[in-house]
XYZ file of C-alpha atoms in Angstrom:
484
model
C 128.290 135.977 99.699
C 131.699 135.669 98.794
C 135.193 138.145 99.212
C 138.149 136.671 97.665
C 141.105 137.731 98.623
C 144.678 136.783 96.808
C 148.461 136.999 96.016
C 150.338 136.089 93.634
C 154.146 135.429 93.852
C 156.669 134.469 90.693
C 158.398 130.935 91.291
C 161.524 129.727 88.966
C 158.867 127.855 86.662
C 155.641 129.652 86.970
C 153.595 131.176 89.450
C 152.423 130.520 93.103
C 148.221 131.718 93.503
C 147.311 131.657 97.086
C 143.993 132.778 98.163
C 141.284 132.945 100.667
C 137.379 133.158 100.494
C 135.490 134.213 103.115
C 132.103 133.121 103.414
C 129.352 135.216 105.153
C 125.445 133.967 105.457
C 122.777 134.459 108.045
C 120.328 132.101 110.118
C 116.696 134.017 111.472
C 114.684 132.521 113.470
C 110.675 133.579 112.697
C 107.521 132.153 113.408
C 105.304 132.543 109.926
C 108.125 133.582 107.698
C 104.819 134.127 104.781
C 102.372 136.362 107.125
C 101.739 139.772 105.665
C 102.863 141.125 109.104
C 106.475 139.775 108.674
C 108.381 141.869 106.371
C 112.186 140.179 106.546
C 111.635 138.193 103.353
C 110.254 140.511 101.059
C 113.302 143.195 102.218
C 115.484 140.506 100.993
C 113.817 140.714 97.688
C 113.063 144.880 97.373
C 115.914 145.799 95.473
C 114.831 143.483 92.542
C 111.370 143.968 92.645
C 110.589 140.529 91.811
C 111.257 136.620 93.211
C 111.718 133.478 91.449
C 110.723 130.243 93.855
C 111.365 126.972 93.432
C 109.301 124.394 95.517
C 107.717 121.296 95.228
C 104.568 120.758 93.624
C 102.631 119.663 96.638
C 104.143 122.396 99.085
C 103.045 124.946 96.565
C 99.657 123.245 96.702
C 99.566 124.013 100.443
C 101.571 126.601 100.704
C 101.076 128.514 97.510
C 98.062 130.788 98.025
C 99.844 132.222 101.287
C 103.211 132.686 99.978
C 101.193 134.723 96.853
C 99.595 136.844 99.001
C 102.334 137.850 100.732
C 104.210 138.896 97.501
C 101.423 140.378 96.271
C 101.159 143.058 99.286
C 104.993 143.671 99.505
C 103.797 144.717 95.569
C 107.186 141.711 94.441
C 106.078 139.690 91.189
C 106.928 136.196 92.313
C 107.350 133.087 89.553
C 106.943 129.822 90.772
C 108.859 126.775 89.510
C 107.030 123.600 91.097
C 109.507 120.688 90.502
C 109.050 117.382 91.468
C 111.662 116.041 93.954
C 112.788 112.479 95.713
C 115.816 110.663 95.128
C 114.387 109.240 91.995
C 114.035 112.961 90.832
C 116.942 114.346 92.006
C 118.450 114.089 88.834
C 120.459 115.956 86.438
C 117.142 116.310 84.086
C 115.487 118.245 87.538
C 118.786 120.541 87.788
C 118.497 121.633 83.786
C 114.202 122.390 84.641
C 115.394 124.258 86.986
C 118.313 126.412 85.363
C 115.525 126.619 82.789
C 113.379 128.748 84.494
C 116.301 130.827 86.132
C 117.416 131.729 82.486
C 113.065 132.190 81.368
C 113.058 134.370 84.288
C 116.011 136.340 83.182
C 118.121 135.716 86.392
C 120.508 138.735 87.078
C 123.891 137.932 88.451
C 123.303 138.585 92.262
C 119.837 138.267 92.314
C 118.787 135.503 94.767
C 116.445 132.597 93.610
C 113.992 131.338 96.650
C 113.505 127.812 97.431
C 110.872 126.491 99.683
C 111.048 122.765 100.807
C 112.703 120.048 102.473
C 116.229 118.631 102.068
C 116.018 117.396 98.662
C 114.489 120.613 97.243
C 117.302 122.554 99.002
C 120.011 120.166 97.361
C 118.829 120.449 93.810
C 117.829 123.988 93.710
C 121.032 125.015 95.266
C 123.400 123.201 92.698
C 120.968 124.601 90.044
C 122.566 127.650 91.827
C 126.037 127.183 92.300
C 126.472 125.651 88.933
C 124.290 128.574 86.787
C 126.593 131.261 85.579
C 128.999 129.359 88.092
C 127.334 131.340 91.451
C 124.305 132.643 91.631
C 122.914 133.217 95.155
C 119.714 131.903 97.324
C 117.793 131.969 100.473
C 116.325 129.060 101.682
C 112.749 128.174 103.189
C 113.512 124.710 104.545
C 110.308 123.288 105.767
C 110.879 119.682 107.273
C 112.139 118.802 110.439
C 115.234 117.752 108.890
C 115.643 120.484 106.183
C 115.391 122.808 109.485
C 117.857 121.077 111.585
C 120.239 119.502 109.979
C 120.249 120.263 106.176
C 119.722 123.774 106.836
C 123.170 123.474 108.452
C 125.375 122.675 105.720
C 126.326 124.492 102.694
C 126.449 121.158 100.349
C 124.276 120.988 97.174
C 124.270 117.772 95.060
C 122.140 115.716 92.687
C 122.552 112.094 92.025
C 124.213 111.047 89.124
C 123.428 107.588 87.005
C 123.235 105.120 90.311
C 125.416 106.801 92.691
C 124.056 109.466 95.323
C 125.360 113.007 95.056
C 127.926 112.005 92.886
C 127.432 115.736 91.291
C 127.873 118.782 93.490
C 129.463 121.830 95.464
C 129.452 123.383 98.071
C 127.631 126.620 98.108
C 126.344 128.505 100.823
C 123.042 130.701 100.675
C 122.595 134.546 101.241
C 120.350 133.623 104.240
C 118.110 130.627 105.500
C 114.762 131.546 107.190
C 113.947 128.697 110.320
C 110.514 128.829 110.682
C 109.200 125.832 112.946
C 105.408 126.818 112.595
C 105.625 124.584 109.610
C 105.845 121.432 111.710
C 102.356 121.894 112.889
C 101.219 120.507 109.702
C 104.270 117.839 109.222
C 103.101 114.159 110.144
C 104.374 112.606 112.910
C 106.380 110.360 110.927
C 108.486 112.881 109.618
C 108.855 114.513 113.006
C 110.170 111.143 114.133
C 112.477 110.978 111.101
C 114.536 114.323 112.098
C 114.441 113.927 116.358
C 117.260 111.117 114.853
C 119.237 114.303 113.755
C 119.096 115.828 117.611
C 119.858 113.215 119.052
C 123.072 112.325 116.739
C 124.567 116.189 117.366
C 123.481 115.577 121.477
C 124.645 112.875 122.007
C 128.310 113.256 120.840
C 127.915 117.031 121.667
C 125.631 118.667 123.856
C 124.886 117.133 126.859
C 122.185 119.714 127.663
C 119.901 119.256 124.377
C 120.681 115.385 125.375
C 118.546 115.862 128.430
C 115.902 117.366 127.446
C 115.459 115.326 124.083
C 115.186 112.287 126.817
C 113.125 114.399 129.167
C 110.179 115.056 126.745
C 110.988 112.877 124.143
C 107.531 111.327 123.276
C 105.561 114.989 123.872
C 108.317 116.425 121.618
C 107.428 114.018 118.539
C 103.394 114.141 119.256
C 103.083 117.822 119.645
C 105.341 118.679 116.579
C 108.126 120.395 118.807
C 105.519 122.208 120.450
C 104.143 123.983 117.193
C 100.531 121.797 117.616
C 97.514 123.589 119.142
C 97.785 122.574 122.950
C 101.459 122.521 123.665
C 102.130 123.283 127.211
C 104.371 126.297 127.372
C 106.968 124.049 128.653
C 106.932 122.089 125.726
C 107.117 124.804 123.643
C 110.231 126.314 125.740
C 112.312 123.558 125.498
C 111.706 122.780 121.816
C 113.355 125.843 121.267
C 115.984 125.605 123.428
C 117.156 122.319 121.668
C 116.072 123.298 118.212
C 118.215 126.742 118.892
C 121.177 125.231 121.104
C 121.153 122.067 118.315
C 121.460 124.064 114.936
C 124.152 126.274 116.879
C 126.103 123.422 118.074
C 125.882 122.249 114.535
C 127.253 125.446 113.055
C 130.021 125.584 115.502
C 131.372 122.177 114.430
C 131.065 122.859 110.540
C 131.774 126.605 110.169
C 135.763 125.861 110.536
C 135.452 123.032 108.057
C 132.862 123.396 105.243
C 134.034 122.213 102.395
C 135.043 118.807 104.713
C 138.965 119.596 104.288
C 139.327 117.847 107.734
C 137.236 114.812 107.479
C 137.192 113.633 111.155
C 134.027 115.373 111.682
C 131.386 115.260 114.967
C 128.286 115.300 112.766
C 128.999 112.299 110.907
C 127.956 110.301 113.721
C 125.625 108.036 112.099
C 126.682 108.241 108.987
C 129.389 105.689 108.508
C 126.651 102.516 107.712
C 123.705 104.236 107.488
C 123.703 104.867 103.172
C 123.724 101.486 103.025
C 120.781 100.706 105.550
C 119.030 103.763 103.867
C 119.140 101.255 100.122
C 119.826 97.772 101.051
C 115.884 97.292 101.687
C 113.670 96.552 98.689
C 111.892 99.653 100.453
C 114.643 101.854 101.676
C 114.907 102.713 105.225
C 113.885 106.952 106.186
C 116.902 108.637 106.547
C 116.341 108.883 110.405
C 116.175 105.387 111.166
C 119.071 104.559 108.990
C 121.207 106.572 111.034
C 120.225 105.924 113.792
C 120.620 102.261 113.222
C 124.259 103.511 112.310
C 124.201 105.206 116.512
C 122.722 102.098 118.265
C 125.963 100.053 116.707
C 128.640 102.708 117.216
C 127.226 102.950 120.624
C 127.253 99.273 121.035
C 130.840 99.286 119.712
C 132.044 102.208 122.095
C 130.338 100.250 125.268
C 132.414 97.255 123.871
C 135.800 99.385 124.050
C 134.676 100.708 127.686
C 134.512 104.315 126.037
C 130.497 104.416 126.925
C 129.528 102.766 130.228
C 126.695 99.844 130.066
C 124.174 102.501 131.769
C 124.655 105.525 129.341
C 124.370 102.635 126.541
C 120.638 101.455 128.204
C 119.969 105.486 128.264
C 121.059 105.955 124.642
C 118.924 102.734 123.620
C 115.770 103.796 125.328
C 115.448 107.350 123.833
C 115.793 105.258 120.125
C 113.102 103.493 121.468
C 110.813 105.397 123.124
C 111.104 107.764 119.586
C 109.740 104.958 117.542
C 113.805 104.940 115.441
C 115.203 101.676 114.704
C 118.090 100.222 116.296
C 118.396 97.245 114.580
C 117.640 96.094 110.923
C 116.892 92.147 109.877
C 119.583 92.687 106.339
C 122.008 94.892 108.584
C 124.527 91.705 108.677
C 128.379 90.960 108.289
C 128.047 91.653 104.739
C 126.658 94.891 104.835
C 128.940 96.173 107.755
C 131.762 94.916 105.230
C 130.477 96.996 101.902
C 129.569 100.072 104.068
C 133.278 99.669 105.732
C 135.231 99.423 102.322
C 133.048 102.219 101.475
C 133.765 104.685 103.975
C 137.602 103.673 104.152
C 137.731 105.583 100.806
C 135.540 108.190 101.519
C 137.552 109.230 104.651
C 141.087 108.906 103.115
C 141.676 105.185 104.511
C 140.784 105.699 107.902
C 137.679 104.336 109.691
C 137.204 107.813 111.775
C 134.617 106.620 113.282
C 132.265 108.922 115.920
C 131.008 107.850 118.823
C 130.208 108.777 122.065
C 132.432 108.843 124.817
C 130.616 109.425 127.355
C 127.305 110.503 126.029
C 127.956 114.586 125.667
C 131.174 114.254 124.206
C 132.494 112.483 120.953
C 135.722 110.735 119.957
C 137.333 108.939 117.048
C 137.847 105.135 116.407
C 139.987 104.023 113.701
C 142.501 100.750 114.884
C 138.410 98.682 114.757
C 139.370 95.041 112.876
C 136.820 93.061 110.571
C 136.284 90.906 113.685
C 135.917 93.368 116.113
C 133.257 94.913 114.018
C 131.525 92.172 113.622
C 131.613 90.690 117.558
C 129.700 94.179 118.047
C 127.605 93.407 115.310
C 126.483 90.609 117.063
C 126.125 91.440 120.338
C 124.163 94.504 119.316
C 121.779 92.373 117.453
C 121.484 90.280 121.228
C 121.164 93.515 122.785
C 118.474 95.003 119.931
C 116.369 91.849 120.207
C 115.394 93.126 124.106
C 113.882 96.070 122.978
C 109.999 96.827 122.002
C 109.809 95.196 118.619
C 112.987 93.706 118.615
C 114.698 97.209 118.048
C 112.491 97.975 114.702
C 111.716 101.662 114.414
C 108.062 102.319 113.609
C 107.013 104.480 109.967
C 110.439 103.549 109.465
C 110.603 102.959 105.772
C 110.633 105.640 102.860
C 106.907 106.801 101.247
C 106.431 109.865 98.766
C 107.547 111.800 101.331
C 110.963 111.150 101.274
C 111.086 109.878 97.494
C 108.174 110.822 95.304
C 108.127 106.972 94.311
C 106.646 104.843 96.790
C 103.223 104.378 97.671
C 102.038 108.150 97.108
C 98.074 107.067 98.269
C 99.305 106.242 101.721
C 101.150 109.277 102.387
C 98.394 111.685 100.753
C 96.569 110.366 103.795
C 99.095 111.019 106.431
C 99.345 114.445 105.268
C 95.639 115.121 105.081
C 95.131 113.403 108.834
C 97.866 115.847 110.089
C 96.661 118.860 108.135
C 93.158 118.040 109.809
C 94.394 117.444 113.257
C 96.109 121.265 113.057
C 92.311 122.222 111.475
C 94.078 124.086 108.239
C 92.197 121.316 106.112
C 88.427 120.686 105.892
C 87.378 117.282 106.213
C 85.654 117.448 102.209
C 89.289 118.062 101.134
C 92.413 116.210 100.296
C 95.639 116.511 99.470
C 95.783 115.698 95.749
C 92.914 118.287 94.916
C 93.702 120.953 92.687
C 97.015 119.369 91.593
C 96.128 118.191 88.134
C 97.241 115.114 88.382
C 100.602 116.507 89.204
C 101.425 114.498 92.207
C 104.435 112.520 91.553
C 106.863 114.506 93.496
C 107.902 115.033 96.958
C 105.362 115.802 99.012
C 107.174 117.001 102.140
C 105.091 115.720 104.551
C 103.242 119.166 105.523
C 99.575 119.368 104.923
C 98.694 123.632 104.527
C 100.436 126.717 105.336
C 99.701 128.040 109.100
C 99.584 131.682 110.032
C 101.783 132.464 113.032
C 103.572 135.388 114.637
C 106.148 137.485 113.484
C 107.973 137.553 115.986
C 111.585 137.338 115.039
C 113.097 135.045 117.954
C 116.850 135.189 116.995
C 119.609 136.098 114.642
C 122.431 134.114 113.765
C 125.692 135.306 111.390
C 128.532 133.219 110.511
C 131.578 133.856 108.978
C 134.514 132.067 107.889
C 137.909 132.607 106.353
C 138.850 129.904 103.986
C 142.048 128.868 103.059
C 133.743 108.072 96.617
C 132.726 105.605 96.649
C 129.811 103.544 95.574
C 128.498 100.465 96.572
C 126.063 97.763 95.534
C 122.345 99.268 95.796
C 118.598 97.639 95.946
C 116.786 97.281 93.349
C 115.598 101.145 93.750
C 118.875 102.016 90.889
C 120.010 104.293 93.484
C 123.600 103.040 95.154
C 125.376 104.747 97.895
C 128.270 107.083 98.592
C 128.599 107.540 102.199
């Protein structure tokens, strides 16, 4: 929600407008955010006496006879739009379905429109948002590991546009985001995996607590689903949420002062100065996770090189890649990518490297004054370095499936999701995944495998607010190319 506040002063040609926005939305933490006994949802929705969702097909297929129900009671009519979303439908043609439905529906000005899903539902269904009637508000239901830590964070919306990624966007922040992390009992390990890389990029350059305790339960972390599985240990459970809580918060603090990226040398985008292009240079792109944290292991490598990270807190760094199944190291990650992902970030950040990386592991600074050479003398003795790790630094599940894109080998991931949907025994073993769906499969599938009941239990409250004052390069054969 929005409050802008201005003045206008005369100058010997025109006029001067200054203004100011403030920006106010709220973070809850809840455990089953869609059980009957949970009201905070459907009070968001009360005064309107209706909701309009937006989610992907195969969530809804999980998800949708709970999330139903619990309209249903709180006596809300609730319309569903099931989209279809990966990067190959994260398209303007997905944006228009959706503004389609929002003007079926008969969308009044403040009313907010739900979406339920992972990061790339989020994106779309939020610039459907910002863009119809020019701001119309939503609450978001992010359901992946990485829609719940790190995309939940940020208030940027995009689509991509021709063969550029998020060429078209804005930044628009929702009325409230619900962070309910019962929904990772049903996610499959894989896409656990693929968001611990998000912890440990904010932990390692900021918070040298959550760094700890990512490295001292790193491997139950990832098998029991941040604690959420049936059998966690209570202190499992304990310090999931202390570094799912402490890492989101962390997170906030660094982007609440800058988030529309005015200042652009930013904490968070450790990681993200290589890793679009390891994310498309592959015939089958790389998961988001391992691309970035491919885009760590080198920084890291880099900063030990400049005596910013000692040779031990490098080994520490390394082994918690490792021992999480991410990649450190990528056969096609060579001088000529680190030279296309360099020219491409130079523009991106104004024509400075700004590099992030940690120094020593807790803390973060900024490298800029790196030459071609120097860049690619790390390069190569990261490589060495990579090479005497398990599988010569190669993450495992690293590379994308339907769950990250809706295009690649759908069959395969079907099957993770029904194991993992069995394993939390929320799916009998005579059903699958694609039942039901009419054929209606080709979109993201979000990894989770059924909707769990859980408490209601609210277990925090978070509320921000704020006073406000690309580049491309060459792409696989995917069509998609990258803006970092």
């Amino acid at each position: 929600m929005s409050d802008l506040k201005a003045n206008v002063q005369e100058t010997k040609h025109g006029f001067h407008v200054e203004g100011y926005e403030k920006i106010e939305y709220d973070f809850t933490f809840v455990d089953g955010i869609f059980d009957i006994a949970n009201p905070n949802l459907a009070d968001c929705y009360r005064t309107w006496g209706r909701v309009l969702a937006v989610t992907d097909k195969n969530v809804f297929r999980l998800y949708g006879a709970k999330i139903e129900k619990y309209f249903n009671h709180y006596n809300l009519k609730l319309k569903v739009h099931q989209t279809s979303i990966g990067e190959k439908a994260k398209t303007i043609e997905t944006f228009l379905e959706i503004a389609d439905s929002m003007t079926e529906f008969g969308i009044i000005r403040k009313e907010p429109v739900l979406v339920v899903g992972g990061g790339l539902v989020t994106d779309v269904a939020g610039f459907a948002c910002a863009a119809y009637r020019r701001n119309t508000n939503f609450i978001r239901v992010p359901t992946t590991v990485i829609g719940l830590i790190d995309a939940s964070v940020s208030i940027k919306v995009a689509v991509n546009y021709g063969r550029y990624k998020n060429r078209l966007g804005a930044y628009h922040a929702p009325l409230h985001t619900f962070l309910d992390f019962t929904f990772l009992r049903t996610l499959p390990v894989a896409q656990v995996r693929n968001g611990f890389a998000e912890l440990i990029k904010i932990s390692s350059c900021s918070h040298l607590h959550v760094f700890d305790l990512l490295d001292k339960f790193c491997e139950q972390l990832i098998d029991t689903r941040f604690g959420r599985a049936d059998g966690s240990s209570t202190e499992i459970r304990r310090a999931a949420d202390i570094i799912n809580r402490e890492g989101i918060y962390e997170m906030l603090k660094l982007e609440s002062p800058n988030l529309h990226e005015i200042g652009l040398d930013r904490v968070i985008a450790y990681g993200h100065t290589w890793s679009p292009m390891h994310e498309l240079i592959p015939e089958t792109p790389l998961r988001h996770g391992h691309a970035i944290s491919i885009d760590m292991a080198y920084s890291a490598t880099l900063a030990k090189e400049r005596g910013l990270l000692s040779s031990k807190e490098h080994r520490r760094l390394f082994n918690l890649f490792s021992r999480a199944g991410l990649s450190i190291d990528h056969p096609q990650f060579d001088d000529d990518v680190l030279d296309k992902g360099t020219a491409a970030i130079l523009k991106t950040r104004d024509g400075l490297l700004r590099l992030a990386v940690p120094s020593p592991i807790g803390s973060c600074t900024f490298l800029n004054n790196v030459s071609p050479q120097e860049l690619r003398d790390a390069l190569r003795i990261h490589k060495e370095i990579a090479k005497t790790y398990p599988r010569e630094g190669a993450g495992i599940e690293a590379y994308v499936d339907s769950s990250d894109t809706g295009y690649t080998d759908l069959e395969t991931e079907n099957l993770s999701i029904e194991n993992a949907a069995k394993e939390a025994g929320v799916l009998p073993a005579s059903e699958t995944v694609v039942n039901g769906m009419n054929g209606g499969m080709n979109g993201r599938a979000n990894g989770h495998s059924n909707l769990l009941g859980g408490n209601a239990n609210v277990d925090g409250h978070a509320k921000f607010t704020m006073d406000m004052p690309d580049n491309s390069v060459n792409g696989p054969p995917n069509g998609i190319k990258a803006q970092a």
